[in-house]
mmCIF file of C-alpha atoms in Angstrom:
data_model
loop_
_atom_site.group_PDB
_atom_site.id
_atom_site.type_symbol
_atom_site.label_atom_id
_atom_site.label_comp_id
_atom_site.label_asym_id
_atom_site.label_seq_id
_atom_site.Cartn_x
_atom_site.Cartn_y
_atom_site.Cartn_z
ATOM 1 C CA UNK A 1 25.919 165.728 116.754
ATOM 2 C CA UNK A 2 25.351 169.440 116.644
ATOM 3 C CA UNK A 3 26.231 171.265 113.412
ATOM 4 C CA UNK A 4 25.343 174.574 111.824
ATOM 5 C CA UNK A 5 22.389 174.290 109.418
ATOM 6 C CA UNK A 6 22.321 176.788 106.545
ATOM 7 C CA UNK A 7 18.554 176.480 106.121
ATOM 8 C CA UNK A 8 17.734 176.940 109.832
ATOM 9 C CA UNK A 9 20.575 179.460 110.257
ATOM 10 C CA UNK A 10 21.379 178.025 113.690
ATOM 11 C CA UNK A 11 23.317 175.174 115.293
ATOM 12 C CA UNK A 12 20.932 172.201 115.312
ATOM 13 C CA UNK A 13 21.029 168.474 116.011
ATOM 14 C CA UNK A 14 22.012 166.374 112.974
ATOM 15 C CA UNK A 15 22.073 162.653 112.286
ATOM 16 C CA UNK A 16 24.381 160.689 109.987
ATOM 17 C CA UNK A 17 23.425 158.102 107.414
ATOM 18 C CA UNK A 18 25.433 155.986 104.987
ATOM 19 C CA UNK A 19 24.043 155.217 101.537
ATOM 20 C CA UNK A 20 25.664 152.824 99.065
ATOM 21 C CA UNK A 21 26.937 154.518 95.912
ATOM 22 C CA UNK A 22 25.217 153.300 92.736
ATOM 23 C CA UNK A 23 27.104 150.655 90.786
ATOM 24 C CA UNK A 24 27.220 150.113 87.032
ATOM 25 C CA UNK A 25 25.418 146.813 87.686
ATOM 26 C CA UNK A 26 22.435 148.562 89.338
ATOM 27 C CA UNK A 27 20.836 149.332 85.984
ATOM 28 C CA UNK A 28 20.589 145.644 85.016
ATOM 29 C CA UNK A 29 17.421 144.343 86.697
ATOM 30 C CA UNK A 30 17.730 140.766 85.381
ATOM 31 C CA UNK A 31 18.678 137.792 87.560
ATOM 32 C CA UNK A 32 22.127 137.677 85.939
ATOM 33 C CA UNK A 33 22.618 141.395 86.631
ATOM 34 C CA UNK A 34 21.637 140.968 90.291
ATOM 35 C CA UNK A 35 24.071 138.036 90.625
ATOM 36 C CA UNK A 36 26.866 140.076 89.010
ATOM 37 C CA UNK A 37 26.177 142.939 91.429
ATOM 38 C CA UNK A 38 26.376 140.572 94.407
ATOM 39 C CA UNK A 39 29.604 138.994 93.165
ATOM 40 C CA UNK A 40 31.146 142.380 92.311
ATOM 41 C CA UNK A 41 30.329 143.832 95.737
ATOM 42 C CA UNK A 42 31.543 140.712 97.551
ATOM 43 C CA UNK A 43 34.870 140.435 95.714
ATOM 44 C CA UNK A 44 35.697 144.148 95.770
ATOM 45 C CA UNK A 45 34.446 144.796 99.288
ATOM 46 C CA UNK A 46 32.153 147.502 97.923
ATOM 47 C CA UNK A 47 29.734 147.134 100.779
ATOM 48 C CA UNK A 48 32.393 148.703 103.003
ATOM 49 C CA UNK A 49 33.961 151.541 101.044
ATOM 50 C CA UNK A 50 31.436 152.439 98.313
ATOM 51 C CA UNK A 51 29.351 154.571 100.648
ATOM 52 C CA UNK A 52 28.217 158.199 100.678
ATOM 53 C CA UNK A 53 27.976 159.906 104.084
ATOM 54 C CA UNK A 54 24.971 162.191 104.502
ATOM 55 C CA UNK A 55 24.272 164.530 107.426
ATOM 56 C CA UNK A 56 20.581 165.380 107.936
ATOM 57 C CA UNK A 57 19.161 168.204 110.064
ATOM 58 C CA UNK A 58 16.565 166.869 112.507
ATOM 59 C CA UNK A 59 14.670 170.196 112.496
ATOM 60 C CA UNK A 60 14.198 171.018 108.799
ATOM 61 C CA UNK A 61 15.276 167.719 107.206
ATOM 62 C CA UNK A 62 17.933 169.203 104.882
ATOM 63 C CA UNK A 63 20.266 166.418 103.724
ATOM 64 C CA UNK A 64 23.890 167.325 102.897
ATOM 65 C CA UNK A 65 26.515 165.051 101.337
ATOM 66 C CA UNK A 66 29.658 165.128 103.497
ATOM 67 C CA UNK A 67 32.296 162.758 102.176
ATOM 68 C CA UNK A 68 35.589 163.570 103.882
ATOM 69 C CA UNK A 69 39.080 162.340 103.108
ATOM 70 C CA UNK A 70 40.355 160.210 100.276
ATOM 71 C CA UNK A 71 38.546 157.093 99.147
ATOM 72 C CA UNK A 72 41.263 154.616 100.205
ATOM 73 C CA UNK A 73 42.769 156.180 103.358
#
């Protein structure tokens, strides 16, 4: 997709990427914490809607967070 890049000051090719938002269970590195994270994500469907959408310029590499709309549309 072609978007305007503020760093390049020109319309350039961009790519999208989705990154999972950090959970409160991410800080617990124990086996129990990892299991709780898996269960929490599975039950709540977090692997589908707990995502941040980033758009990255392929020329300069500037990464911009572009979450659009409401969380539960």
